[in-house]
Structures are given as structure tokens and as C-alpha cells.
XYZ file of C-alpha atoms in Angstrom:
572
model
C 108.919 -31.006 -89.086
C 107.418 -29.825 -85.661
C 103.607 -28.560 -85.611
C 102.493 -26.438 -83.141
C 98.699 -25.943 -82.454
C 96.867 -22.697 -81.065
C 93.949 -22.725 -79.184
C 91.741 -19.766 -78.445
C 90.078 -19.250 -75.020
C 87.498 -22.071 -73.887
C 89.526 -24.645 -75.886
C 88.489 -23.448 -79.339
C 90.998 -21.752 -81.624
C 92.342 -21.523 -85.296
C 94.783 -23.857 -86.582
C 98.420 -23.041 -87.679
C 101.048 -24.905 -89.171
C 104.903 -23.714 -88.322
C 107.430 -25.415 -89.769
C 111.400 -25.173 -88.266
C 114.293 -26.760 -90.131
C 116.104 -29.372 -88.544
C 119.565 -28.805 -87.101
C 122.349 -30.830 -88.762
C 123.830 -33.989 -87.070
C 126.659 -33.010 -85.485
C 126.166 -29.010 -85.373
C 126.653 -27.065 -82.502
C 123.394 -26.144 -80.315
C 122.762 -22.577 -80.302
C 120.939 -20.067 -77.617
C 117.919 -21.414 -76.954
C 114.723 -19.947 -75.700
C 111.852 -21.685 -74.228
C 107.985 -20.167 -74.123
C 107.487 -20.239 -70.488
C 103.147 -19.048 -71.818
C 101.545 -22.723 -70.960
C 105.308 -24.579 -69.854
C 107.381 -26.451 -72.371
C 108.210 -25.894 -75.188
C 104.927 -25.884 -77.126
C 102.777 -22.183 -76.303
C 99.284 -21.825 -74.655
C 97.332 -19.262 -76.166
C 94.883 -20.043 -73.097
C 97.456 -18.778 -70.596
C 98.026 -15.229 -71.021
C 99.510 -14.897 -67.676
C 102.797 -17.124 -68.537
C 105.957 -15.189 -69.504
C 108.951 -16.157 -71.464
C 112.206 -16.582 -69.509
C 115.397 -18.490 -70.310
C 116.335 -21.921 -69.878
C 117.959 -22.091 -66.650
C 116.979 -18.053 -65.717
C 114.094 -16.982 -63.636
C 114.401 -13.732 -64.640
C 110.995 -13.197 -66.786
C 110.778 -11.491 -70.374
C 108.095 -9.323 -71.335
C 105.394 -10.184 -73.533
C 106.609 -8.228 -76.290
C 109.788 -10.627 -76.111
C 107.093 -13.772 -75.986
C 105.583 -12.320 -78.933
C 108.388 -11.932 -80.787
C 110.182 -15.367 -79.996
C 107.056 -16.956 -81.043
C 107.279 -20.771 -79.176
C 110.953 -21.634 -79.978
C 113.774 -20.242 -80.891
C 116.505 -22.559 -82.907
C 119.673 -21.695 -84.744
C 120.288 -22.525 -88.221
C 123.301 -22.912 -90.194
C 124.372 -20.174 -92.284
C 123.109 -20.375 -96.205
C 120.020 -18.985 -97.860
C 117.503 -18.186 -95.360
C 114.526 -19.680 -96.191
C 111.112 -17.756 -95.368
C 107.910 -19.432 -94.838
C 104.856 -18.082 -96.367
C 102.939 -15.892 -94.132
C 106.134 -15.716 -91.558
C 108.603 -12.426 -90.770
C 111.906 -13.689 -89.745
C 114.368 -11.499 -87.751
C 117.929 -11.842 -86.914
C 118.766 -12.898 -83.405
C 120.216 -11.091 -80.763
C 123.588 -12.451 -81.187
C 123.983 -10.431 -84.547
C 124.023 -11.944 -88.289
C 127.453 -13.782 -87.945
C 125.706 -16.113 -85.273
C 123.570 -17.336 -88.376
C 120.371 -17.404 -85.769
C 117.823 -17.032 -87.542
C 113.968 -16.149 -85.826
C 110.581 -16.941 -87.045
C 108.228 -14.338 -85.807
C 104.286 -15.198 -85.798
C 102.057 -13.415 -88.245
C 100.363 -10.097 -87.278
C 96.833 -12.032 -86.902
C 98.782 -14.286 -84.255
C 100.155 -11.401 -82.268
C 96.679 -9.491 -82.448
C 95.065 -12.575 -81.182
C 97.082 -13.123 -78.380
C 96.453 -9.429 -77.135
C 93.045 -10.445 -77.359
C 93.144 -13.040 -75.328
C 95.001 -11.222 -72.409
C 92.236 -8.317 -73.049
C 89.233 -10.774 -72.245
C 91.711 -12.448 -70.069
C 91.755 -9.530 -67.891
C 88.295 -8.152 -68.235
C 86.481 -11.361 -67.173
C 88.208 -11.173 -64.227
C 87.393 -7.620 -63.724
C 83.587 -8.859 -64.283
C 83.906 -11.586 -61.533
C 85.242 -8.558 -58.902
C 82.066 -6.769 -60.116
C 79.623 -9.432 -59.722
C 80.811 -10.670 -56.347
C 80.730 -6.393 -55.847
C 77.077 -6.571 -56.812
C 76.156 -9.432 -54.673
C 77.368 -7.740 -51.684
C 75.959 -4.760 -52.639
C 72.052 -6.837 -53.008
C 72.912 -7.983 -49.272
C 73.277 -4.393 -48.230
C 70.286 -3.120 -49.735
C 68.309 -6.072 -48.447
C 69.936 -5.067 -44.702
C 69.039 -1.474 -45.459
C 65.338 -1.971 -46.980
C 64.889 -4.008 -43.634
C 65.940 -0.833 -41.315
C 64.054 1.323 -43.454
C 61.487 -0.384 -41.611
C 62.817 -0.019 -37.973
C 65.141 3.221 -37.806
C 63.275 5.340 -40.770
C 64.535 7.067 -43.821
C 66.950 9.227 -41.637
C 68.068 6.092 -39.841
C 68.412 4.002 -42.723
C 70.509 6.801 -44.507
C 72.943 7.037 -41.880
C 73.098 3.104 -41.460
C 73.676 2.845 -45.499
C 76.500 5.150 -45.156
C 78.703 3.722 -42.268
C 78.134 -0.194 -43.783
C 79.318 1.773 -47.794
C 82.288 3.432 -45.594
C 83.496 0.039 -44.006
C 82.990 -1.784 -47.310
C 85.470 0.521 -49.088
C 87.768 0.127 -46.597
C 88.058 -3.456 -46.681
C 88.482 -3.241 -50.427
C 90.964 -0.954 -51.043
C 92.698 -2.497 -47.935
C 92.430 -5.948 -49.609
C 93.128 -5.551 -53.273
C 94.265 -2.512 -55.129
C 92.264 -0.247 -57.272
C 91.777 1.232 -60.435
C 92.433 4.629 -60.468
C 89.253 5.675 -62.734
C 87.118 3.073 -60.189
C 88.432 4.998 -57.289
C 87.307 7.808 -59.152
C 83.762 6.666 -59.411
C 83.454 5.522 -56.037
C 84.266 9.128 -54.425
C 81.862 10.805 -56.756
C 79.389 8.254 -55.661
C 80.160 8.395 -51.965
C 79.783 12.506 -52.113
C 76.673 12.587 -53.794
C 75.387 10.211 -51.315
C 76.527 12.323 -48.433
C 75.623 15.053 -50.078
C 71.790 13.529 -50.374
C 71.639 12.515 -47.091
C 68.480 14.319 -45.484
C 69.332 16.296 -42.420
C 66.585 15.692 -39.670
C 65.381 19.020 -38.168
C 64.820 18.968 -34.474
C 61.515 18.469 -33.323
C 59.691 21.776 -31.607
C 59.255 21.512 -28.013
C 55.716 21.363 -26.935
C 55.392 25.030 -25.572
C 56.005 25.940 -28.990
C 53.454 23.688 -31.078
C 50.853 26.621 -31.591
C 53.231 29.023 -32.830
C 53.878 29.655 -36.717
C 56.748 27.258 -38.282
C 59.678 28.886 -39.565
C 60.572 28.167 -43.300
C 63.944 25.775 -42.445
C 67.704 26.996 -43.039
C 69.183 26.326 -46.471
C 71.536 23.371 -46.174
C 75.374 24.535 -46.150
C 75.601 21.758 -49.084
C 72.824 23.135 -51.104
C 73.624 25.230 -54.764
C 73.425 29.437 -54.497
C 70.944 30.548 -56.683
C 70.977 32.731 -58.797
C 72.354 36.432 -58.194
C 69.114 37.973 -59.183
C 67.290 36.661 -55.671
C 66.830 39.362 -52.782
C 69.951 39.128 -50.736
C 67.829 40.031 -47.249
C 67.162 36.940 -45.323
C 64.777 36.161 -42.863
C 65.410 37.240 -39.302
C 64.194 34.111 -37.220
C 61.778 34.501 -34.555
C 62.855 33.224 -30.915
C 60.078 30.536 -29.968
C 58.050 32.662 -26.519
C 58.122 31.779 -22.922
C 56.001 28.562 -21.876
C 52.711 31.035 -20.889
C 52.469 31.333 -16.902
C 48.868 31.790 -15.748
C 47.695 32.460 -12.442
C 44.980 30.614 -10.197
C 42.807 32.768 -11.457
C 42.952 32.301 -15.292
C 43.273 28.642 -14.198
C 40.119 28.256 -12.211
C 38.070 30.502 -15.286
C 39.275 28.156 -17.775
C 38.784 25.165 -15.830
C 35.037 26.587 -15.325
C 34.702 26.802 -18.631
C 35.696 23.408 -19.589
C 34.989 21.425 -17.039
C 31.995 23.094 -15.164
C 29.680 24.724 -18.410
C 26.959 21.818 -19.143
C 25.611 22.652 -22.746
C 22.364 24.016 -22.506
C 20.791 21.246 -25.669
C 21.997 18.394 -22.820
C 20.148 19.998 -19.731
C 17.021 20.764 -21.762
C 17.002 17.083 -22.854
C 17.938 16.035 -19.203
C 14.984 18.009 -17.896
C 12.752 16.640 -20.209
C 13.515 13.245 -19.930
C 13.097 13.349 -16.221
C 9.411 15.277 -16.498
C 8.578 12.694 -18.594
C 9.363 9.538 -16.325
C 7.387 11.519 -13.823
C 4.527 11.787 -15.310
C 4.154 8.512 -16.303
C 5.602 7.048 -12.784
C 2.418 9.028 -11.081
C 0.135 7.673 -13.444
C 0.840 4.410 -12.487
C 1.231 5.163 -8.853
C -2.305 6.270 -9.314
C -4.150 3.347 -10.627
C -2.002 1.253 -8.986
C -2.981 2.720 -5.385
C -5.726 5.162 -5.287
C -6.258 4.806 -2.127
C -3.064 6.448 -1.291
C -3.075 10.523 -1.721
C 0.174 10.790 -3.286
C 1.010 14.665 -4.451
C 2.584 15.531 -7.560
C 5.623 14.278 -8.646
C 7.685 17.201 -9.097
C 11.408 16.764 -10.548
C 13.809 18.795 -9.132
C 17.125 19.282 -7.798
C 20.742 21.071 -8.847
C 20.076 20.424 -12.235
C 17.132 22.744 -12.184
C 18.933 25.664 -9.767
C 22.043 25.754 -11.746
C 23.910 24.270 -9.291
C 25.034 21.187 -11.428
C 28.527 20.595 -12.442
C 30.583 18.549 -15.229
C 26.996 16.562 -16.864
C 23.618 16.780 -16.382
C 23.770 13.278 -15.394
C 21.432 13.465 -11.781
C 17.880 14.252 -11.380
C 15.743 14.079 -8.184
C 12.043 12.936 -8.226
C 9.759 13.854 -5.109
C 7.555 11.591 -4.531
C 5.351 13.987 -1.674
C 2.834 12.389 0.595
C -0.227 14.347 1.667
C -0.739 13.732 5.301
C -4.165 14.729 6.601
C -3.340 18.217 9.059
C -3.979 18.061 12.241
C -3.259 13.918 12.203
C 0.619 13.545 12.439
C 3.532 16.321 14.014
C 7.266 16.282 13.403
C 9.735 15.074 16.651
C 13.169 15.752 16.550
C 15.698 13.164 16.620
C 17.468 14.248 19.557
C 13.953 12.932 21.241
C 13.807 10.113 20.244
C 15.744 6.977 21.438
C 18.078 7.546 17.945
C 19.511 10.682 19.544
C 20.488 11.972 15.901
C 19.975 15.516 15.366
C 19.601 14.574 11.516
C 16.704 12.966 11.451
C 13.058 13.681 12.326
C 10.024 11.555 13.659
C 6.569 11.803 12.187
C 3.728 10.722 14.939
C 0.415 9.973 14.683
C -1.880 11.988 16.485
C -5.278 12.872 17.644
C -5.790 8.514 17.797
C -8.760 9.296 20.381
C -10.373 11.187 18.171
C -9.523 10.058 14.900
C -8.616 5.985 15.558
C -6.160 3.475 13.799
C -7.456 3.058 10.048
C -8.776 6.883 9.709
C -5.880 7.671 8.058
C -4.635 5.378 4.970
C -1.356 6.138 6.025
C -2.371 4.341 9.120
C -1.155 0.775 7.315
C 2.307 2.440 7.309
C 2.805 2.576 11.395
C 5.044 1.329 13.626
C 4.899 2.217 17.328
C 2.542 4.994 16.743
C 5.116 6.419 14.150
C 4.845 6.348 10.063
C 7.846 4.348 9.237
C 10.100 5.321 6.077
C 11.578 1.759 5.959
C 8.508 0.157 5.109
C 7.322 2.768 2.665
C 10.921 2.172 0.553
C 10.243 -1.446 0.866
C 6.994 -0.943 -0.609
C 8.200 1.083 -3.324
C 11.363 -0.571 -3.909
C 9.046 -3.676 -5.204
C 6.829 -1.889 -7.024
C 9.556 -0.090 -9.382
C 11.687 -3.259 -9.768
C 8.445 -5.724 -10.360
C 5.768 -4.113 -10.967
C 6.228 -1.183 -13.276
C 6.230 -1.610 -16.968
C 9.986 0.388 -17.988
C 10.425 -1.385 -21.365
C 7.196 -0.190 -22.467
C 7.399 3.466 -21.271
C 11.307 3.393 -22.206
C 10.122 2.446 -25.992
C 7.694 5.177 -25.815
C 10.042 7.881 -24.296
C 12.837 6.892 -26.773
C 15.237 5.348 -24.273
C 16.150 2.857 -22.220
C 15.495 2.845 -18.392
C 15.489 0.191 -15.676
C 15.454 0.050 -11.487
C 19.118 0.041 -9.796
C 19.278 -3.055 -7.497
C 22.078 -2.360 -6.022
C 21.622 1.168 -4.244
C 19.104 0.854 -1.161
C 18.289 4.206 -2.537
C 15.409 4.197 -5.304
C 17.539 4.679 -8.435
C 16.602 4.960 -11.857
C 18.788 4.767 -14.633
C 17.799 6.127 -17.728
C 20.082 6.118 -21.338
C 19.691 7.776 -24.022
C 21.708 8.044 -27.235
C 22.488 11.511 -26.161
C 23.337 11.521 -22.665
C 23.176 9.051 -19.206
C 20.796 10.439 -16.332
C 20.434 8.560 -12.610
C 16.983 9.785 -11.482
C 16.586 9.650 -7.983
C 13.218 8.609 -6.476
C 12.685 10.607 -3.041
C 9.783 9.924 -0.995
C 9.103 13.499 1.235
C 6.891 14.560 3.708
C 6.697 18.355 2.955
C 5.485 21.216 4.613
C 4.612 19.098 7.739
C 5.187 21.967 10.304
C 5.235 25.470 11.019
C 9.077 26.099 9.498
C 8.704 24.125 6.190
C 10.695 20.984 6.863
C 11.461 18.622 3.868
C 11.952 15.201 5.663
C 13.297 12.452 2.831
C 12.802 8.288 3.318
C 16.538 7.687 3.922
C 17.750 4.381 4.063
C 18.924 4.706 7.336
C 20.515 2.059 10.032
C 20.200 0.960 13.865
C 17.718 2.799 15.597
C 16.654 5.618 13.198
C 16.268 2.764 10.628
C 12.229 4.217 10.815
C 13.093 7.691 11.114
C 12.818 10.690 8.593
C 16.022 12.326 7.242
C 16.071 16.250 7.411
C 16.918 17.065 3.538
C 18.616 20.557 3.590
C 19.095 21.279 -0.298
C 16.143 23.544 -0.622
C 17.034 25.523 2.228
C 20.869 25.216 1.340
C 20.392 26.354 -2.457
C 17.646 29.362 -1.659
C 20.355 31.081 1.031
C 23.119 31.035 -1.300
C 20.924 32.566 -4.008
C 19.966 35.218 -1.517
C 23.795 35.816 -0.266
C 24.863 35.784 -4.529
C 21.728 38.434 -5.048
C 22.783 40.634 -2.409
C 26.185 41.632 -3.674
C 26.045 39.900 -6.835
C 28.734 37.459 -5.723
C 30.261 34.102 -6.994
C 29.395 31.856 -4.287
C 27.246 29.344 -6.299
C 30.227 29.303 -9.004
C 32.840 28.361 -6.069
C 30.512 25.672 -5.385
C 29.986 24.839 -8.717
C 33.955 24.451 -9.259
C 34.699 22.359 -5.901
C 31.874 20.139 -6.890
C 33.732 19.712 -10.702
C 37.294 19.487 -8.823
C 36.046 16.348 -6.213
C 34.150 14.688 -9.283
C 37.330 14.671 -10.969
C 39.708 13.220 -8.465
C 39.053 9.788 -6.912
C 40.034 10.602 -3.896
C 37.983 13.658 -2.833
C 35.180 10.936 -4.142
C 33.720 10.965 -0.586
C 32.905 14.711 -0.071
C 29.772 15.322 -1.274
C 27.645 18.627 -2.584
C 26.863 18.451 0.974
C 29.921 19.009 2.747
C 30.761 21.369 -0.097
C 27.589 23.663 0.234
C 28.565 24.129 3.489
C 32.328 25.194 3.477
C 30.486 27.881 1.170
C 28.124 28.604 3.263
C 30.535 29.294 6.058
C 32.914 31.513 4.055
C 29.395 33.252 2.443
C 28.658 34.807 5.327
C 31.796 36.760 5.784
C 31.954 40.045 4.414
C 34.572 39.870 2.256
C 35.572 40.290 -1.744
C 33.114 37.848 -3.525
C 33.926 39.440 -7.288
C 34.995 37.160 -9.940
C 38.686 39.012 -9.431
C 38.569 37.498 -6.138
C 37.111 33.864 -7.237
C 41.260 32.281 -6.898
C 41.507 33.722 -3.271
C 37.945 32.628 -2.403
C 39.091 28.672 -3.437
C 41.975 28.800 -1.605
C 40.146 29.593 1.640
C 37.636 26.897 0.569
C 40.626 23.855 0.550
C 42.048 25.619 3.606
C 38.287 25.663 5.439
C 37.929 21.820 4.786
C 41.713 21.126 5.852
C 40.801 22.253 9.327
C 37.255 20.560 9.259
C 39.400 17.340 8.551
C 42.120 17.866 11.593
C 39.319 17.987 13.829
C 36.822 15.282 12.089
C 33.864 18.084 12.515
C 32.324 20.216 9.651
C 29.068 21.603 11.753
C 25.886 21.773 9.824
C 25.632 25.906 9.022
C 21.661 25.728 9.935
C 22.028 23.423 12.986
C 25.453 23.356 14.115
C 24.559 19.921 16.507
C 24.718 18.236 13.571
C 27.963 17.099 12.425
C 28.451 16.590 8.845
C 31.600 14.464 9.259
C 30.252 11.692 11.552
C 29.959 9.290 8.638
C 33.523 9.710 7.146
C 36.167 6.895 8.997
C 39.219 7.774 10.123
C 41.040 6.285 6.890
C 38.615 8.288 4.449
C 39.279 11.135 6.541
C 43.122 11.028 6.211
C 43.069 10.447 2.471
C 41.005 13.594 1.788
C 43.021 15.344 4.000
C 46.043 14.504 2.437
C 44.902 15.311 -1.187
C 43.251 18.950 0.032
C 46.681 19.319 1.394
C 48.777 18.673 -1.974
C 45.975 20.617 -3.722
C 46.678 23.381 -1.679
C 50.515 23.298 -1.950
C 50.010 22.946 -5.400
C 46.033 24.305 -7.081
C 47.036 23.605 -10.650
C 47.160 20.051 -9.730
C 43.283 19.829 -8.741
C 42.320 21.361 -12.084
């Protein structure tokens, strides 16, 4: 007797015995089949793959036939057939006179072996998945890192090309189930179909206008037929605005010009404070000298400031005895500059050397500004207290070193002011001169510097009260328009003042409609003061106002007056 074993998957399986007669001696050898499952003649339950073929034929038989030839096929000699328990015999193919006689496997052996082939075939279906799945965790790993980089509209896009060229390469590799192919285009249309549709962004012209409720997406369900069929006309987004100079220059005024009136009050206040305590110490500390009031002054206080209330002028007057000292003009003195001014002492038969105590203060019969800012200059960097009157003002204020002017700077949580200490001589003559201690150099290094604010600001008050012109406000706005640009830097409220003095006088148009007109002749007025290097003084026209520009400077503002005139937006 032959015994064949079965063995399940994984090696483990349940035993069977079949038992096949043995063919006479001498008997002929029938048709015989050989289980081509595992190879040989004994089956492989472990090998569903195999397939039954005849000896010497590669044609394959179906499982079916496998099944049904059980492991081997042997013919018997004719007689009683004898059945084994448990076992179905059939006849063989070659019809009941060949005497061939089958054994055919139980039904729990045939059920088996379909079982095996079914787990067969779904394990490797579940391989294909996972090595599916660990592709897919490298693609959401790539993806969740360009989330990062490209967005959630990036990423989208980037997740469906690398899905598209996945698919391809798998149905171009290995051929798919149709329900899987199924799947995977319901899958790949509901994530087209979820892909987020980026809206343009607005241009900036159009950022203040109302935003439109956005188009329904082609892909999007209808509702229901109960909704209001009219639809939203859409609004075309205006025309970028156009203003004129004019609307230009009244919003630039307003923006850039307007101080707030809280920061000028505190600005004032700050500054009549420092001078009354600066002319309390000036008073103990020389009481010898008659020293007037210290009176703080300047654009701030006319309304001719621009931008911040950030500057602040101090007079410092001296009281000269009358009848003591006169005024000589520059041009008379070996300077020979029309600017400046000589104060001599007088009377010295009469009244002698020492009469006077600004007598200590002469050089060559002359009172000498240079030696009064030197004085000064030490006494505010050395000798005054600041931290102490700073702590009792509520800010911080301390001497500028580096200016040869007699700076103070002064913060406070609110604002930054530069108060300017001028020493005058006022009032010394007949016209009401205002002579300033200039730092000057060379030969008028002693001399007296002609300050022509007061005079300056009370005409164009006059000219504005006449026929309630804009004249200051023109000022105002070239002052704000060479604060803002670095390279008008060197024109000063000086030079500026008297461009508008020179148009002022000319009876023309000075309403506010006529404000844009009015600055163009301003940049046009300086452009020809540049060509020729000469801007003459409006109250003494000997006195040019451009001597102290170099060429270089001069070609630089020149050039930017000229693009600011080709193009006015540009300087606003």
C-alpha cells in the first residue's frame, strides 16, 4: 500500500490515508496520470499554483481535472470494484471496458484545496496592498513636507500629479482588478473634485472696494429648485483714482505738514520752561552781566513749522547801555560781507574801558561774538546742572558738543525738541536790527550775523492778511517736501522764505485753487536761482543767499528740483 500525506499551508495539515491496489505481475500498464501540484507523483496541498498535465504532455489540465484525479491515477483489473470508505470512485475516461478505475478525494479534500488557493491568492493580494500602502506613507510624508513650502493649493496640485504618475506605473506594470480600478477612479474624482480652486488675488487699486461673494464652482451640486433663479450682476472693479497736483499737495498738507496741536503745546511748554530756569542760573551765576529776558521763540510759535514740532529758538538778548555801542555794516569792515554787522564801542573819551561790563567782551574796540559763545558754550556743557532741572521738568536734556552752535537737546516720552540757544543784540539802532552770535569763520569770525526771520515771517503775514493768501502754507509745504528728501537737505527755511517772498510780491492768484500752480513756480524760481548760483536776499539784494552752497551741492539740488518738476507727485 502507498500513503500519501496532506499538508495545509505553513506546513501544518490533516492527515489522510489512501490506499491503491497493486497492479498484478505481469499486467499491462494502463494511462497514467501524474499530479504535476508539488512535482512527482505525491501532491502538495502547499502549491496551489501547480497543474496536472500528462506524462510526457505540457499541455496543462485544469484544476477541476487535478481535483478529480486526486494524486494518481492507476488501472485495475476488471472484477469487483472495491470502494474505500470515505472515497467516490469514477470510471475513467477510456470508458468501463478499459476496467480503469478512479479514486476521487473526499468532498472535505476538494473544499480544502479551494481553500488553500483562496488564501493562496488573497495573501498575495495583501502583499500588493501593503507595499501600496507603504508608497502611499512616502507620498504623504513628501506631501505633508510641501504643505509646508507650496501651501494647501500647492500641495493639492503636487498630491495629484505624484497619485496620476503612480497609477500609471501600476496599471502599466501589472494588471488590475476590475472592481480596484473601480475604486481608484471614484477616488481620483473626488479628489479632483475637492481640489480648492485659488481665486486671484485683487490688484491693489482695488483693495478698498467691497469683495464680491465668489462664483459657484462649475463642479459644485445645484441646489435646490426653490432658490431665486436671479444672480448677482458683478461689479467691474473702478479706475485706479487720478488726482491732480492740487488734491496731491492738500493731502500731502494734511499729512505731512499738520503738527497736532497736544505736541506743539507740550513743545512750547517745554521750551518756556528750560528758559526760565536757564536765566535763573545765568543770573546768579553772573549778575554782573544785564542779560534781558529769555524769550523762546521762533516758527514754532508763528505757525510757520512743518512735519514736528521738533525746533525751538531761545534768545538770549543783551542789554547794551544806549548811547555806548552803534551797529557797522559788514561791507565796512575788512570782512566785506554784507551779512554780517559790527557792534563798536563808543563814546571811550567819555565813558572809558571798564564803564561798560560788556567792556571784558572787546576786541579791537569791537564786542566780539566769538568770545561770548566761548563763554557760554562752557558754561552750558560744565557748568549748568541739566540732570537736576531735566528730573524736575520730566525729561531728559543735555548740551550738543558737536554743533558750534549752542544746542540743546531735550527728550521727552512724548516728543524730541533741539532748542537753540541764540545770543542777540536787539533793537541796537534806529531800524530794529536783530544781530545773532553766529559761529562764523576768517575775518568776520568776531562779527554779528544779521538774523532776518522776524522781519521775514512779519512781511509774509502782512502779504497773507492783505488778500488772505496762502503764502505761509507754500512755505510751509516746501519746507515739509526738502525735510523729506535727502537731497534738498541743504536748502534751508531760508532760501525757502525767500523764493516766497519773491513770488509774494507779484500780483497774482494766491487762493487755495491756485496753491498747485503757485508750487510749480516755486521749484521753477529755485531752478533758475541754481543755474546761476545766486538767490538775492529779498530785503538786501547784495547779499547772496547761495554763496555758501559748492558747486557739487548746487548740482544735486538742481537736479532733484528738476525731476520734481518733471514729475511733482514724486516730491510728495
Amino acid at each position: 500500500m502507498a500513503h500519501i500525506s496532506s499538508h495545509g499551508a505553513g506546513g501544518r495539515g490533516r492527515r489522510f490515508r489512501h490506499t491503491v491496489p497493486r497492479r498484478p505481475t505481469g499486467s499491462p500498464a494502463p494511462t497514467e496520470r501524474i499530479c504535476r501540484l508539488g512535482g512527482g507523483a505525491c501532491p502538495s496541498l502547499a502549491e496551489p499554483r501547480s497543474i496536472l498535465a500528462p506524462a510526457g504532455s505540457s499541455a496543462p489540465i485544469g484544476l477541476r481535472a487535478c481535483l478529480s484525479a486526486c494524486c494518481e491515477v492507476r488501472g485495475r483489473p476488471r472484477g469487483p470494484r472495491r470502494q474505500i470508505p470515505g472515497f467516490f470512485t469514477f470510471q475513467s475516461q477510456a470508458g468501463p471496458s478499459s476496467g480503469a478505475v478512479v479514486s476521487r478525494p473526499p468532498p472535505v479534500v476538494v473544499r480544502k484545496l479551494l481553500r488553500r488557493q483562496t488564501m493562496a491568492e488573497f495573501s498575495q493580494k495583501r502583499g500588493k496592498r501593503r507595499g501600496d500602502e507603504g508608497l502611499g506613507s512616502m507620498v504623504d510624508f513628501l506631501l505633508a513636507n510641501a504643505r509646508l513650502v507650496l501651501g494647501v493649493g500647492g500641495a493639492a496640485v503636487l498630491g495629484i500629479a505624484t497619485l496620476a504618475v503612480k497609477r500609471f506605473i501600476d496599471r502599466a506594470t501589472s494588471p488590475r482588478d476590475e472592481d480596484d480600478t473601480k475604486g481608484d477612479s471614484w477616488k481620483e474624482l473626488s479628489l479632483l473634485k475637492a481640489t480648492p480652486h485659488l481665486q486671484p488675488r485683487p490688484p491693489p487699486a482695488a483693495l478698498s472696494q467691497p469683495v464680491l461673494p465668489l462664483a459657484p464652482s462649475p463642479s459644485a451640486p445645484e441646489g435646490p429648485a426653490e432658490t431665486d433663479p436671479e444672480v448677482t450682476p458683478q461689479l467691474s472693479s473702478p479706475a485706479p483714482l487720478c488726482l491732480t497736483l492740487q488734491e496731491r499737495l492738500l493731502a500731502f498738507e494734511r499729512d505731512r505738514v499738520t503738527i497736532p496741536a497736544a505736541q506743539v503745546a507740550l513743545a512750547k511748554q517745554l521750551a518756556g520752561d528750560i528758559a526760565l530756569e536757564l536765566q535763573a542760573y545765568f543770573r546768579s551765576k553772573f549778575p554782573e552781566l544785564p542779560f534781558g529776558t529769555f524769550v523762546p521763540g521762533g516758527p514754532l510759535y508763528d505757525g510757520l513749522q512743518a512735519g514736528a514740532a521738533d525746533h525751538v529758538r531761545l534768545l538770549v538778548p543783551l542789554v547794551l547801555e544806549p548811547g555806548l555801542w552803534s551797529l557797522v555794516p559788514g561791507v565796512d569792515t575788512v570782512a566785506r560781507d554784507p551779512r554780517c554787522w559790527a557792534v563798536r564801542r563808543t563814546q571811550l573819551e567819555f565813558c572809558p574801558r571798564g564803564s561798560s561790563p560788556w567792556d571784558r567782551f572787546l576786541v579791537g574796540g569791537y564786542l566780539s561774538s566769538r568770545i561770548l559763545l566761548e563763554l557760554l558754550r562752557k558754561v552750558l556743557a560744565a557748568s549748568v546742572n541739566w540732570p537736576a532741572i531735566g528730573s524736575l521738568l520730566g525729561c531728559l536734556i543735555w548740551p550738543s558738543m558737536v554743533s558750534e552752535e549752542l544746542l540743546l537737546e531735550v527728550q521727552h516720552e512724548r516728543l524730541e525738541l533741539t532748542v537753540a540757544v541764540l545770543v542777540a543784540v536787539p533793537g541796537a539802532d534806529a531800524d530794529d536790527r536783530l544781530l545773532l552770535a553766529w559761529p562764523l569763520e576768517g575775518l568776520a569770525g568776531n562779527l554779528w550775523l544779521q538774523d532776518l526771520y522776524p522781519v521775514e515771517a512779519a512781511r509774509l503775514r502782512a502779504l497773507d492778511d492783505h488778500d488772505a493768501g496762502t503764502r505761509r502754507r507754500l512755505l510751509l509745504l516746501l519746507c515739509a517736501v526738502c525735510r523729506g528728501c535727502s537731497a534738498l537737505g541743504q536748502l534751508g527755511r531760508g532760501h525757502l522764505t525767500q523764493v516766497v517772498l519773491h513770488l509774494g510780491e507779484d500780483n497774482v492768484d494766491w487762493t487755495e485753487e491756485a496753491l498747485g500752480e503757485r508750487f510749480l513756480q516755486a521749484l521753477e524760481l529755485l531752478i533758475g536761482s541754481l543755474e546761476q548760483a545766486s538767490l538775492p536776499c529779498h530785503f538786501n539784494p547784495s547779499v547772496n543767499l547761495f554763496s555758501s552752497l559748492r558747486e557739487e551741492e548746487i548740482d544735486d539740488i538742481g537736479y532733484a528740483l528738476y525731476s520734481g518738476l518733471q514729475k511733482p507727485e514724486g516730491l510728495l
